[in-house]
JSON list of C-alpha atoms and ligand atoms in Angstrom, two decimals:
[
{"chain": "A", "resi": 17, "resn": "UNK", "atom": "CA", "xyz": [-64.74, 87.83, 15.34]},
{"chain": "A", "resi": 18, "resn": "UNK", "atom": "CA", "xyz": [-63.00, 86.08, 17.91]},
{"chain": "A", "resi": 19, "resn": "UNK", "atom": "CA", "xyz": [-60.71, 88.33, 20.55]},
{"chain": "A", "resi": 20, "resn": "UNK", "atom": "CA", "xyz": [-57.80, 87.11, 22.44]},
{"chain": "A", "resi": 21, "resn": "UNK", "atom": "CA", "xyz": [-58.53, 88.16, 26.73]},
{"chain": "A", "resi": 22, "resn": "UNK", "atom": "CA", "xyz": [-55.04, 88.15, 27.75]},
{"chain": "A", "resi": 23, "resn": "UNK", "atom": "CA", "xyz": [-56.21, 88.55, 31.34]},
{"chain": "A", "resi": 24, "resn": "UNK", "atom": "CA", "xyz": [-59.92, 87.98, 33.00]},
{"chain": "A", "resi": 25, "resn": "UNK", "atom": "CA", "xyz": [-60.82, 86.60, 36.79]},
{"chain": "A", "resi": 26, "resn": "UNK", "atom": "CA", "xyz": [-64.49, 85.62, 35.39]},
{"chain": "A", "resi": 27, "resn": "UNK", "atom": "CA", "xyz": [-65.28, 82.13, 34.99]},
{"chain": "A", "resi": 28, "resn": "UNK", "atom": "CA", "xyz": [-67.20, 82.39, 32.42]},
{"chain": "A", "resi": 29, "resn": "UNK", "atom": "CA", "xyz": [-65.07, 83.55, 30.03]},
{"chain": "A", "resi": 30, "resn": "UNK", "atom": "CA", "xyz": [-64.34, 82.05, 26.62]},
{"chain": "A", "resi": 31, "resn": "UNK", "atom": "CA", "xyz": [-63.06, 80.54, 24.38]},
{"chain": "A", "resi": 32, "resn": "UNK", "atom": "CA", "xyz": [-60.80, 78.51, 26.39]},
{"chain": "A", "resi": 33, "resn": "UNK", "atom": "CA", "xyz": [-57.91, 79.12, 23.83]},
{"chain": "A", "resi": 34, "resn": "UNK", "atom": "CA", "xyz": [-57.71, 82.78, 23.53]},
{"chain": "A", "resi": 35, "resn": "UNK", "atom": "CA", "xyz": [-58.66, 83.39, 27.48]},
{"chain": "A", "resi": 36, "resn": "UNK", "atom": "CA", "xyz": [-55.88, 83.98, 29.95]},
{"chain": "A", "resi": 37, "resn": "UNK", "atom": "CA", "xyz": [-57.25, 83.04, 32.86]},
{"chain": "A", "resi": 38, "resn": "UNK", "atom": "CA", "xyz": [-55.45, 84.91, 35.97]},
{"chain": "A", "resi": 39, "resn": "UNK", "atom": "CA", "xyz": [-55.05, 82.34, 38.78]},
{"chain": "A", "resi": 40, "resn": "UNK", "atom": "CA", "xyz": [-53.18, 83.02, 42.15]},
{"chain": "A", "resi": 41, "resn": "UNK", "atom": "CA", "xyz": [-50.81, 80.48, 43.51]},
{"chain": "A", "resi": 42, "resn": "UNK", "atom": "CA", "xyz": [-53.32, 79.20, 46.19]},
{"chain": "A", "resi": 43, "resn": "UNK", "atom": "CA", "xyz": [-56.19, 78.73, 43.39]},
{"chain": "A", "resi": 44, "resn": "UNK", "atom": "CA", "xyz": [-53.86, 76.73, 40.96]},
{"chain": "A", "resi": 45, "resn": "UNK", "atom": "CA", "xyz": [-53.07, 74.38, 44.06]},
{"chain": "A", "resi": 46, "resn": "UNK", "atom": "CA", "xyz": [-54.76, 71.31, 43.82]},
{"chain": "A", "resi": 47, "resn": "UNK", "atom": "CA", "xyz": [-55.40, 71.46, 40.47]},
{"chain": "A", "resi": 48, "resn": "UNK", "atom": "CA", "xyz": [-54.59, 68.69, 38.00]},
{"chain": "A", "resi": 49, "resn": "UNK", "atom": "CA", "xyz": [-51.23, 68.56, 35.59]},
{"chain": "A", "resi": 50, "resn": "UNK", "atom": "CA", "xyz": [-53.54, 69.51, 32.88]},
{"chain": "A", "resi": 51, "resn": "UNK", "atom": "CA", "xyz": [-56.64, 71.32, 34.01]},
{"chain": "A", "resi": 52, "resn": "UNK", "atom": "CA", "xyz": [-59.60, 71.33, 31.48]},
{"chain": "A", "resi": 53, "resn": "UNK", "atom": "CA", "xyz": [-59.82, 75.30, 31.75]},
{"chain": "A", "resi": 54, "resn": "UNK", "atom": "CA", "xyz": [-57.61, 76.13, 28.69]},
{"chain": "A", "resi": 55, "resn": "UNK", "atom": "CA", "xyz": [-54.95, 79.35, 29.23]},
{"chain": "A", "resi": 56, "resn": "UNK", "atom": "CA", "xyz": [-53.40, 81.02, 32.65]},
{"chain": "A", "resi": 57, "resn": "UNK", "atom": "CA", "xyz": [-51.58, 82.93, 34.10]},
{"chain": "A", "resi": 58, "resn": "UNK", "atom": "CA", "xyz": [-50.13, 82.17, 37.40]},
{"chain": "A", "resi": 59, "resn": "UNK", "atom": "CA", "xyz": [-48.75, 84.83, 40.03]},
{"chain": "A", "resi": 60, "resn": "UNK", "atom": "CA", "xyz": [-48.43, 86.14, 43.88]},
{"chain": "A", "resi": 61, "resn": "UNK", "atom": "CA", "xyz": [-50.22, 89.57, 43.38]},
{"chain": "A", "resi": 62, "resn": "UNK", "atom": "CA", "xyz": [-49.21, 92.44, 46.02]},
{"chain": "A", "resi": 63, "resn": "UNK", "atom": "CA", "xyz": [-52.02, 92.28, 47.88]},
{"chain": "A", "resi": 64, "resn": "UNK", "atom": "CA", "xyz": [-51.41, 88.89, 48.91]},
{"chain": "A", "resi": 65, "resn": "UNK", "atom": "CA", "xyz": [-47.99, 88.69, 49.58]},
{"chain": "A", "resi": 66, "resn": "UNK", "atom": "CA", "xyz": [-48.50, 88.62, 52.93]},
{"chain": "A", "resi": 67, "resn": "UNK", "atom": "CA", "xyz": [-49.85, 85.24, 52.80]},
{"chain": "A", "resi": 68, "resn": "UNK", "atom": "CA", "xyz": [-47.33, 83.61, 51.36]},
{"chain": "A", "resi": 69, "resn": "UNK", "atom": "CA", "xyz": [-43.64, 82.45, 52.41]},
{"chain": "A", "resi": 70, "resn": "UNK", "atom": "CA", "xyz": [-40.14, 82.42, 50.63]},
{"chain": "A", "resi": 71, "resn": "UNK", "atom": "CA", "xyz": [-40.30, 78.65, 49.69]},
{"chain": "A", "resi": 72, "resn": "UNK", "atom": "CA", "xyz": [-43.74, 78.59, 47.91]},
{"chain": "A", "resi": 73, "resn": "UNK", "atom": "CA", "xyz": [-41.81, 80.19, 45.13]},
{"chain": "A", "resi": 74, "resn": "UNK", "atom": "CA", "xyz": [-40.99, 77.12, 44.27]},
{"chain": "A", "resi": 75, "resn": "UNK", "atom": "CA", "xyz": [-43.99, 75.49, 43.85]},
{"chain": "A", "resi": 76, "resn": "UNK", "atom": "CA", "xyz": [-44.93, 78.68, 41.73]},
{"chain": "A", "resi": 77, "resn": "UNK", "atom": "CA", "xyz": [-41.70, 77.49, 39.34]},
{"chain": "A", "resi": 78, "resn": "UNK", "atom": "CA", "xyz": [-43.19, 74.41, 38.75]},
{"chain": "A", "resi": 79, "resn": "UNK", "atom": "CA", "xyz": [-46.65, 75.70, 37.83]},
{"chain": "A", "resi": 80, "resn": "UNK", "atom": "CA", "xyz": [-45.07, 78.44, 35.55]},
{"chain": "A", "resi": 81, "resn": "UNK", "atom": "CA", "xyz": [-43.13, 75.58, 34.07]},
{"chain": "A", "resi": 82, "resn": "UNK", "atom": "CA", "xyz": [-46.36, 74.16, 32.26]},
{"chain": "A", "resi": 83, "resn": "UNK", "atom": "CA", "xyz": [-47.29, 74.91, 28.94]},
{"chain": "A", "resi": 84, "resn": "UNK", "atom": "CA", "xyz": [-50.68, 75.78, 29.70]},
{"chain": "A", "resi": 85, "resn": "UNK", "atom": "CA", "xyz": [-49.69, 78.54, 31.73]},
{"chain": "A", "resi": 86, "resn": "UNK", "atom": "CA", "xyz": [-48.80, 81.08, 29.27]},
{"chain": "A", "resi": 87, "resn": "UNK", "atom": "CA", "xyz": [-48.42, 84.47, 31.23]},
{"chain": "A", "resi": 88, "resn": "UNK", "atom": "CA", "xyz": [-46.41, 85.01, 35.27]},
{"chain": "A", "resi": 89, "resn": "UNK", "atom": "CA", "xyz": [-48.83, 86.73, 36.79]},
{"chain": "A", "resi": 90, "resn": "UNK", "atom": "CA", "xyz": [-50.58, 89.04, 38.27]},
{"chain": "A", "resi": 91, "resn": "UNK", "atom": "CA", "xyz": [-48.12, 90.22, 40.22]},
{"chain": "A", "resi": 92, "resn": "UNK", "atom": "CA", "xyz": [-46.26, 93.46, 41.01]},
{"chain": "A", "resi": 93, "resn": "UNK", "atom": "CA", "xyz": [-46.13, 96.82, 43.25]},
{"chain": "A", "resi": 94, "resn": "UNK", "atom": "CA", "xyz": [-49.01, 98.60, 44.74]},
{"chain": "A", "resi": 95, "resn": "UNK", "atom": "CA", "xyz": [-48.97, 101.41, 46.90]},
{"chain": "A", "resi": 96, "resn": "UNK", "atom": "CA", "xyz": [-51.95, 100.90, 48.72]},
{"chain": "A", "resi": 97, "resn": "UNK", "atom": "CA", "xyz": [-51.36, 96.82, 49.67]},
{"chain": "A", "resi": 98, "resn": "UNK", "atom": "CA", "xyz": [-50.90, 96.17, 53.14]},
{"chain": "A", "resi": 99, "resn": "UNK", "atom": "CA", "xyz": [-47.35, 94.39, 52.89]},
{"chain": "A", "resi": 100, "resn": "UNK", "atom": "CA", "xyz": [-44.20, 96.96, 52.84]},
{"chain": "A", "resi": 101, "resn": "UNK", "atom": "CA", "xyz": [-43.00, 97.96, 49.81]},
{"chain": "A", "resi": 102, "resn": "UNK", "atom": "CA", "xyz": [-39.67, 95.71, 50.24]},
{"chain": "A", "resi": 103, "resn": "UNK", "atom": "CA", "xyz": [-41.39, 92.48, 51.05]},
{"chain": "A", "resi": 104, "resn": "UNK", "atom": "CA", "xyz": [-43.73, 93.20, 47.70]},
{"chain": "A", "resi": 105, "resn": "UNK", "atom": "CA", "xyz": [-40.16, 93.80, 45.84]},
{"chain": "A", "resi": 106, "resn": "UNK", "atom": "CA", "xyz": [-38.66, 90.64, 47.14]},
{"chain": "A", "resi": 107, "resn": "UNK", "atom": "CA", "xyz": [-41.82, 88.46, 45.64]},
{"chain": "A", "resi": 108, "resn": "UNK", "atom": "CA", "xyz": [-42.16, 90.34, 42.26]},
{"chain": "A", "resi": 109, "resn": "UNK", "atom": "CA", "xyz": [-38.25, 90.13, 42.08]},
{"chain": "A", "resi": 110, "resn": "UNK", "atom": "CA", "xyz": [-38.89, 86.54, 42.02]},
{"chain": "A", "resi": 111, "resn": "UNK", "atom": "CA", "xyz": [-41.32, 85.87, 39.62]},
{"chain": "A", "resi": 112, "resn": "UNK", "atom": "CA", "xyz": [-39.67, 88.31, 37.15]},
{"chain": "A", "resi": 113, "resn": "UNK", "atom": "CA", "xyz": [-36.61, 85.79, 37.34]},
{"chain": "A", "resi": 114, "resn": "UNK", "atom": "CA", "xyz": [-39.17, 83.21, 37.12]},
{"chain": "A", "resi": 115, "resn": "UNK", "atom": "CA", "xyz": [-40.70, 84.90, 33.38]},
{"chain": "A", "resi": 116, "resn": "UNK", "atom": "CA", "xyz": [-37.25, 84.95, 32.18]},
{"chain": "A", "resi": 117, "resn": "UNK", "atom": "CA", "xyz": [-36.02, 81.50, 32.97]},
{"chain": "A", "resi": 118, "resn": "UNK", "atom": "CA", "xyz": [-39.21, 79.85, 31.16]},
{"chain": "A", "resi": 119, "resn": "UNK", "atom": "CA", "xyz": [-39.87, 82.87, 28.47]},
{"chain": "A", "resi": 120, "resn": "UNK", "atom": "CA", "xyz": [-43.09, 83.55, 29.53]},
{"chain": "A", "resi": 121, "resn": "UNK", "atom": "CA", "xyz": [-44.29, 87.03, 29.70]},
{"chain": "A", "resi": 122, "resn": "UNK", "atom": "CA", "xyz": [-45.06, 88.89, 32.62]},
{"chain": "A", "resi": 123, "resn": "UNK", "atom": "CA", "xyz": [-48.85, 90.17, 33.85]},
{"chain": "A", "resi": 124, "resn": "UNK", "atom": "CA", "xyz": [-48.35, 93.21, 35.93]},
{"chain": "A", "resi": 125, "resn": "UNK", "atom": "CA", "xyz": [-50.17, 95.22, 38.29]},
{"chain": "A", "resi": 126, "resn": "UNK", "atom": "CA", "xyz": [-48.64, 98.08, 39.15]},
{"chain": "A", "resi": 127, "resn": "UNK", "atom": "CA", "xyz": [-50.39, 101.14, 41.75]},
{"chain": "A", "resi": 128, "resn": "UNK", "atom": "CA", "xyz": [-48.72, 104.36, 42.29]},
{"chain": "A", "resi": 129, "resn": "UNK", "atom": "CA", "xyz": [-44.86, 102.96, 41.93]},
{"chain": "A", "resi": 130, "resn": "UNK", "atom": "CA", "xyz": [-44.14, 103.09, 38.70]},
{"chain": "A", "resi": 131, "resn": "UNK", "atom": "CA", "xyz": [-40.87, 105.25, 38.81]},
{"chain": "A", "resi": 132, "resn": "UNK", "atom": "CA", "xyz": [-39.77, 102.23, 40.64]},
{"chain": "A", "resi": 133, "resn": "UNK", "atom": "CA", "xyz": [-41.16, 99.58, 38.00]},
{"chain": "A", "resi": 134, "resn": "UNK", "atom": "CA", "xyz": [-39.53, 101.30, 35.20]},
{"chain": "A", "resi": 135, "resn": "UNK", "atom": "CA", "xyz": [-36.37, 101.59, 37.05]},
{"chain": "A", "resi": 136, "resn": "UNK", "atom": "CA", "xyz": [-36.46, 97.80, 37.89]},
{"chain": "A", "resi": 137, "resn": "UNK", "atom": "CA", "xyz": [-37.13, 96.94, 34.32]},
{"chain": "A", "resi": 138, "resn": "UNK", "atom": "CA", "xyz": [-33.87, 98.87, 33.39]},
{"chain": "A", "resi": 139, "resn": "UNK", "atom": "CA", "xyz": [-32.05, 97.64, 35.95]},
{"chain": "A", "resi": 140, "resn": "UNK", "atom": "CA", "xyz": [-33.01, 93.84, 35.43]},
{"chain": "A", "resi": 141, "resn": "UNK", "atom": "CA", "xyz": [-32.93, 94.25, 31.39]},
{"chain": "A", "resi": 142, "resn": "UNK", "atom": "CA", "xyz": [-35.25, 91.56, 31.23]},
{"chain": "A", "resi": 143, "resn": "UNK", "atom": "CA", "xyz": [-36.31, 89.93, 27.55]},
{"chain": "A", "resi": 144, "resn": "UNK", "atom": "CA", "xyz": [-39.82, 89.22, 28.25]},
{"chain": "A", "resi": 145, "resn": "UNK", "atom": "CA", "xyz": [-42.56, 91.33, 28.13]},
{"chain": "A", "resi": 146, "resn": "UNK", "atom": "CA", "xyz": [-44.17, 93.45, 30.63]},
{"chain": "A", "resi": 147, "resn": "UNK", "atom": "CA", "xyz": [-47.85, 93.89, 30.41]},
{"chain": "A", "resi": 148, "resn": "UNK", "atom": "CA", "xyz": [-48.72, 96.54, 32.31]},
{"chain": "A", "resi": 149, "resn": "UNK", "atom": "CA", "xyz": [-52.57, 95.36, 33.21]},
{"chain": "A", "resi": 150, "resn": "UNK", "atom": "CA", "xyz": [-56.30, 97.46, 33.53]},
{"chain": "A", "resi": 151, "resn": "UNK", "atom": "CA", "xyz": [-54.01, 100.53, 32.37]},
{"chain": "A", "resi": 152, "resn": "UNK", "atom": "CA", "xyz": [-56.13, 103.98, 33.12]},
{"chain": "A", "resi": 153, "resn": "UNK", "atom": "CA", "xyz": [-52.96, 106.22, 33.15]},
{"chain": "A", "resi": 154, "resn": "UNK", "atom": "CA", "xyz": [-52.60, 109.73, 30.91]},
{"chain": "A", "resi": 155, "resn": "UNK", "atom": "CA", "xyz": [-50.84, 109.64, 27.65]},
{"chain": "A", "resi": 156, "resn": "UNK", "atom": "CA", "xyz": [-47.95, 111.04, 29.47]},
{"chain": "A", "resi": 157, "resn": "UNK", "atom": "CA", "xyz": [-47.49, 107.81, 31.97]},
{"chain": "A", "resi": 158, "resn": "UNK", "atom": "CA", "xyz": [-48.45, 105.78, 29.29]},
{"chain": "A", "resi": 159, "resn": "UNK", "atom": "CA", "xyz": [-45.70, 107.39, 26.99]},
{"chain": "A", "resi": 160, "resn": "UNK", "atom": "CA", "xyz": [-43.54, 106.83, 29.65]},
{"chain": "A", "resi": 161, "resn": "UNK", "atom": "CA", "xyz": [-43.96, 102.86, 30.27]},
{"chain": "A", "resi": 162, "resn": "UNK", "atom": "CA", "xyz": [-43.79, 102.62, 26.52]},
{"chain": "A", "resi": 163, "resn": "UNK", "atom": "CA", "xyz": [-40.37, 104.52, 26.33]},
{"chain": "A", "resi": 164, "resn": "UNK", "atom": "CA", "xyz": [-39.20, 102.03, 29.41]},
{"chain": "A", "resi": 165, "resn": "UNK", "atom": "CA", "xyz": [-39.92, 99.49, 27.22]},
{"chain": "A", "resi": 166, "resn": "UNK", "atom": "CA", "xyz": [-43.48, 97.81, 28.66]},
{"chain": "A", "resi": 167, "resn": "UNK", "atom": "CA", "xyz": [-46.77, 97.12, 27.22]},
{"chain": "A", "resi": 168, "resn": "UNK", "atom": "CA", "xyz": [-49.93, 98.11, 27.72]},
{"chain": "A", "resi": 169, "resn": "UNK", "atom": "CA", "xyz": [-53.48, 96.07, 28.63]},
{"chain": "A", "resi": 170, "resn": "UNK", "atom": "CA", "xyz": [-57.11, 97.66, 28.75]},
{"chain": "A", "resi": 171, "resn": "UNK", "atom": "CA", "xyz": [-59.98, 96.71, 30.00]},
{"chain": "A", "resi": 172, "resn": "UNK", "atom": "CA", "xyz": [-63.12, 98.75, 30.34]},
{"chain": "A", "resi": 173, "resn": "UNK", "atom": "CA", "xyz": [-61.89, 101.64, 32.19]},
{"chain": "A", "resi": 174, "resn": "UNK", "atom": "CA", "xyz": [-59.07, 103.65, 30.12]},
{"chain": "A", "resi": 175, "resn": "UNK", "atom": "CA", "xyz": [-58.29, 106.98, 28.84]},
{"chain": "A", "resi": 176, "resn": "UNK", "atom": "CA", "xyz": [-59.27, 107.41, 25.49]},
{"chain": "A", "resi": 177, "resn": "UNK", "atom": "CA", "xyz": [-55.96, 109.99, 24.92]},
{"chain": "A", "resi": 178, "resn": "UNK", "atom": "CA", "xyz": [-53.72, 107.04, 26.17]},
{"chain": "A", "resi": 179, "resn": "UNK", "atom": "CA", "xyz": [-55.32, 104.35, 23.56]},
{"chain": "A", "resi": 180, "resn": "UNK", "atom": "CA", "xyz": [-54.82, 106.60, 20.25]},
{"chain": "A", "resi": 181, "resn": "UNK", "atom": "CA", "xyz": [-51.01, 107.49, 21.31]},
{"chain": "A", "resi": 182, "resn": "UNK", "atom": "CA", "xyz": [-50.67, 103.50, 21.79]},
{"chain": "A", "resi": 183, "resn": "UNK", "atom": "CA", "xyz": [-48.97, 101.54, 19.06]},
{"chain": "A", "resi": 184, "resn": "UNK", "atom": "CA", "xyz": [-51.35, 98.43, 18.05]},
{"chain": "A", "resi": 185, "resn": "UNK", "atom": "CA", "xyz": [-47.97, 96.04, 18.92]},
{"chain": "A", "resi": 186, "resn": "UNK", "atom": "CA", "xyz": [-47.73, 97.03, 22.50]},
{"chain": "A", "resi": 187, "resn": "UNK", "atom": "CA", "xyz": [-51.81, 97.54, 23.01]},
{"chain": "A", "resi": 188, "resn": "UNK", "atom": "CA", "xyz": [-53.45, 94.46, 24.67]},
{"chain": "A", "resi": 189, "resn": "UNK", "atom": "CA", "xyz": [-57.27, 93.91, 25.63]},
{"chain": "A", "resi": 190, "resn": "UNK", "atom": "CA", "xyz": [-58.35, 92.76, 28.70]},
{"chain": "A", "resi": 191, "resn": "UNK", "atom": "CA", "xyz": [-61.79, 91.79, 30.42]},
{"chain": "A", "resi": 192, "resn": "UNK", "atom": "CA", "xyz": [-60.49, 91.66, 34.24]},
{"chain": "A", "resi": 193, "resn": "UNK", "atom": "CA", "xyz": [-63.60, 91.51, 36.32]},
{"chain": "A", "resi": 194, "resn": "UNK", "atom": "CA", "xyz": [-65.68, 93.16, 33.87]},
{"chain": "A", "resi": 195, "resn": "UNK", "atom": "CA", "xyz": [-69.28, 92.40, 32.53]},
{"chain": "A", "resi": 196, "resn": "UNK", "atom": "CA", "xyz": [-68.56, 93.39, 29.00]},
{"chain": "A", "resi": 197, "resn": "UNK", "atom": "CA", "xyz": [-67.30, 90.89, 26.61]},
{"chain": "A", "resi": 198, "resn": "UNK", "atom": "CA", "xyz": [-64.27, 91.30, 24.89]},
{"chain": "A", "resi": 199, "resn": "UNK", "atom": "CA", "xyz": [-65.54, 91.81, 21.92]},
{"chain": "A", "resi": 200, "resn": "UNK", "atom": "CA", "xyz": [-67.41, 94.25, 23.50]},
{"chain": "A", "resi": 201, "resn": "UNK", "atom": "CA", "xyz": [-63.62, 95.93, 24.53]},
{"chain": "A", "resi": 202, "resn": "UNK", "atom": "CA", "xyz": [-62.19, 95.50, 21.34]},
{"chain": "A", "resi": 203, "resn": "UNK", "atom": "CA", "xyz": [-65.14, 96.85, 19.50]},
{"chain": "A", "resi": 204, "resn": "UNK", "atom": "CA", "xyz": [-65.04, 100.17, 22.04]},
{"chain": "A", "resi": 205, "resn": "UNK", "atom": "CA", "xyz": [-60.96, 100.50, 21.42]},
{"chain": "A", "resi": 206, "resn": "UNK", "atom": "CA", "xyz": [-61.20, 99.80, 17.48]},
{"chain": "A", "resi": 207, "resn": "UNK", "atom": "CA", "xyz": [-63.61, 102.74, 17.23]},
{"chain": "A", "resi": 208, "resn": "UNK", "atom": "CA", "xyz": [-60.79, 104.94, 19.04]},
{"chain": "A", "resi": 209, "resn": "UNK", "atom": "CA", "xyz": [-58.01, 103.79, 17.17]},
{"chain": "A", "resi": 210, "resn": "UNK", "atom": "CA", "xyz": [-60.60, 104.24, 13.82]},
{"chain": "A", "resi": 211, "resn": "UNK", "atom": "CA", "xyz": [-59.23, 100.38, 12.77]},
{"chain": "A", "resi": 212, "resn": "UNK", "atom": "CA", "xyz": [-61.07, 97.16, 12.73]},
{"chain": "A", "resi": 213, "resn": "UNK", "atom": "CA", "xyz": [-61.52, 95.10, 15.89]},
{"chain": "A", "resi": 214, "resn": "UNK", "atom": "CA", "xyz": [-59.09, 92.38, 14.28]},
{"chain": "A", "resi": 215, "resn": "UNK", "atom": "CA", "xyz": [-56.20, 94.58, 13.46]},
{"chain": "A", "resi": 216, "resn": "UNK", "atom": "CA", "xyz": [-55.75, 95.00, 17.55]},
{"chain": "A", "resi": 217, "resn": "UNK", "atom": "CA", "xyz": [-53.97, 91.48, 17.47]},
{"chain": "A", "resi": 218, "resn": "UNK", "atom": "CA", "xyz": [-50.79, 91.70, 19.65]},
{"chain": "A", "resi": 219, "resn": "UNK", "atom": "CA", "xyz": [-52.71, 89.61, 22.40]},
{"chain": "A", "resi": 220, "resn": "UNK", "atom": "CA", "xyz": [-53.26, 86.72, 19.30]},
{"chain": "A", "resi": 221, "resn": "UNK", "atom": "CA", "xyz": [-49.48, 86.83, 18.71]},
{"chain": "A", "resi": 222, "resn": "UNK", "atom": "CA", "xyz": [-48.39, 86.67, 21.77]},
{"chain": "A", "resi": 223, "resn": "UNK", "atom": "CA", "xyz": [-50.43, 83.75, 22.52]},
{"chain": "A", "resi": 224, "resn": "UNK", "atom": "CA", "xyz": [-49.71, 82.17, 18.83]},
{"chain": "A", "resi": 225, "resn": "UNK", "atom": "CA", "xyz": [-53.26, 81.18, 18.59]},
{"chain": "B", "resi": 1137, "resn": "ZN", "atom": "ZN1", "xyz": [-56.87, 91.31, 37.38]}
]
């Protein structure tokens, strides 16, 4: 069995092809047209908005803009970053226009303002995806990003509850910064959704591997 990892930080992971590696703006910097380290993502995550300024946005459009970097991301809304809410908006604003100008879906990390993601995403009507990533929220939050149209990533931390009321097309399967493999992921989700590892695909379709 191999399992598509639509988002990981660890080096280490593999295969190259069905690995989204999730790279921040200043680790992509630097790096060659065509890295040898097979599938990103690319974003300005909330913590670390602080660090950056309006105009790197676009040098983030011109990294998004390369086929190898298949997801815009992490980025998003946390309660609990250090920058104000409205400086976090103005970034995550950006890169959503970003994932709709070069149809790329969207990696997002989202802490304790989701009322305002869902509002955003039916405000903005956007047409790609929004992967809502490392999801540990009840069936009734999880019910709710589902009804405002986003999708759902797990890693090893979830709520069992939340992955059987999850429709296989909007589940994805995520290592993040875990030690498990993703088979490993798969294998624990399959047994909850009482299906086989492979038939938890939307992570292979959405990369067309
Ligand atoms: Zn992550």
């Amino acid at each position: 069995m191999i399992c598509t990892d639509i988002h990981t930080h660890r080096p280490e992971a593999y295969p190259l092809e069905r690995t989204v590696r999730s790279l921040s703006l200043s680790e992509v910097r630097g790096m060659p047209l065509k890295p040898d380290i097979g599938l990103a993502s690319v974003g300005i995550h909330p913590w670390k908005v602080g660090s950056y300024y309006e105009n790197d946005i676009e040098q983030l459009k011109v990294w998004i803009g390369r086929d190898w970097v298949r997801l815009v991301g992490e980025c998003g809304l946390d309660k609990y970053a250090s920058a104000s809410y409205k400086l976090q908006l103005y970034f995550f604003r950006k890169q959503i226009e970003l994932a709709e100008q070069f149809c790329k879906p969207m990696i997002i990390h989202c802490v304790g303002y989701y009322n305002e993601l869902f509002a955003l995403r039916k405000e903005m009507k956007p047409a790609q995806k929004w992967i809502l990533h490392g999801f540990r929220g009840k069936p009734q939050l999880a019910e709710q990003a589902l009804k405002a149209g986003c999708d759902l990533s797990f890693g090893e931390l979830f709520n069992k509850d939340t992955i059987r009321i999850t429709p296989v097309e909007h589940l994805f399967v995520e290592t993040d910064e875990s030690k498990l493999s993703i088979d490993d992921i798969y294998q624990m989700i399959a047994e909850i959704k009482d299906c086989k590892a492979e038939e938890l695909n939307a992570g292979e379709k959405l990369l067309n591997c």
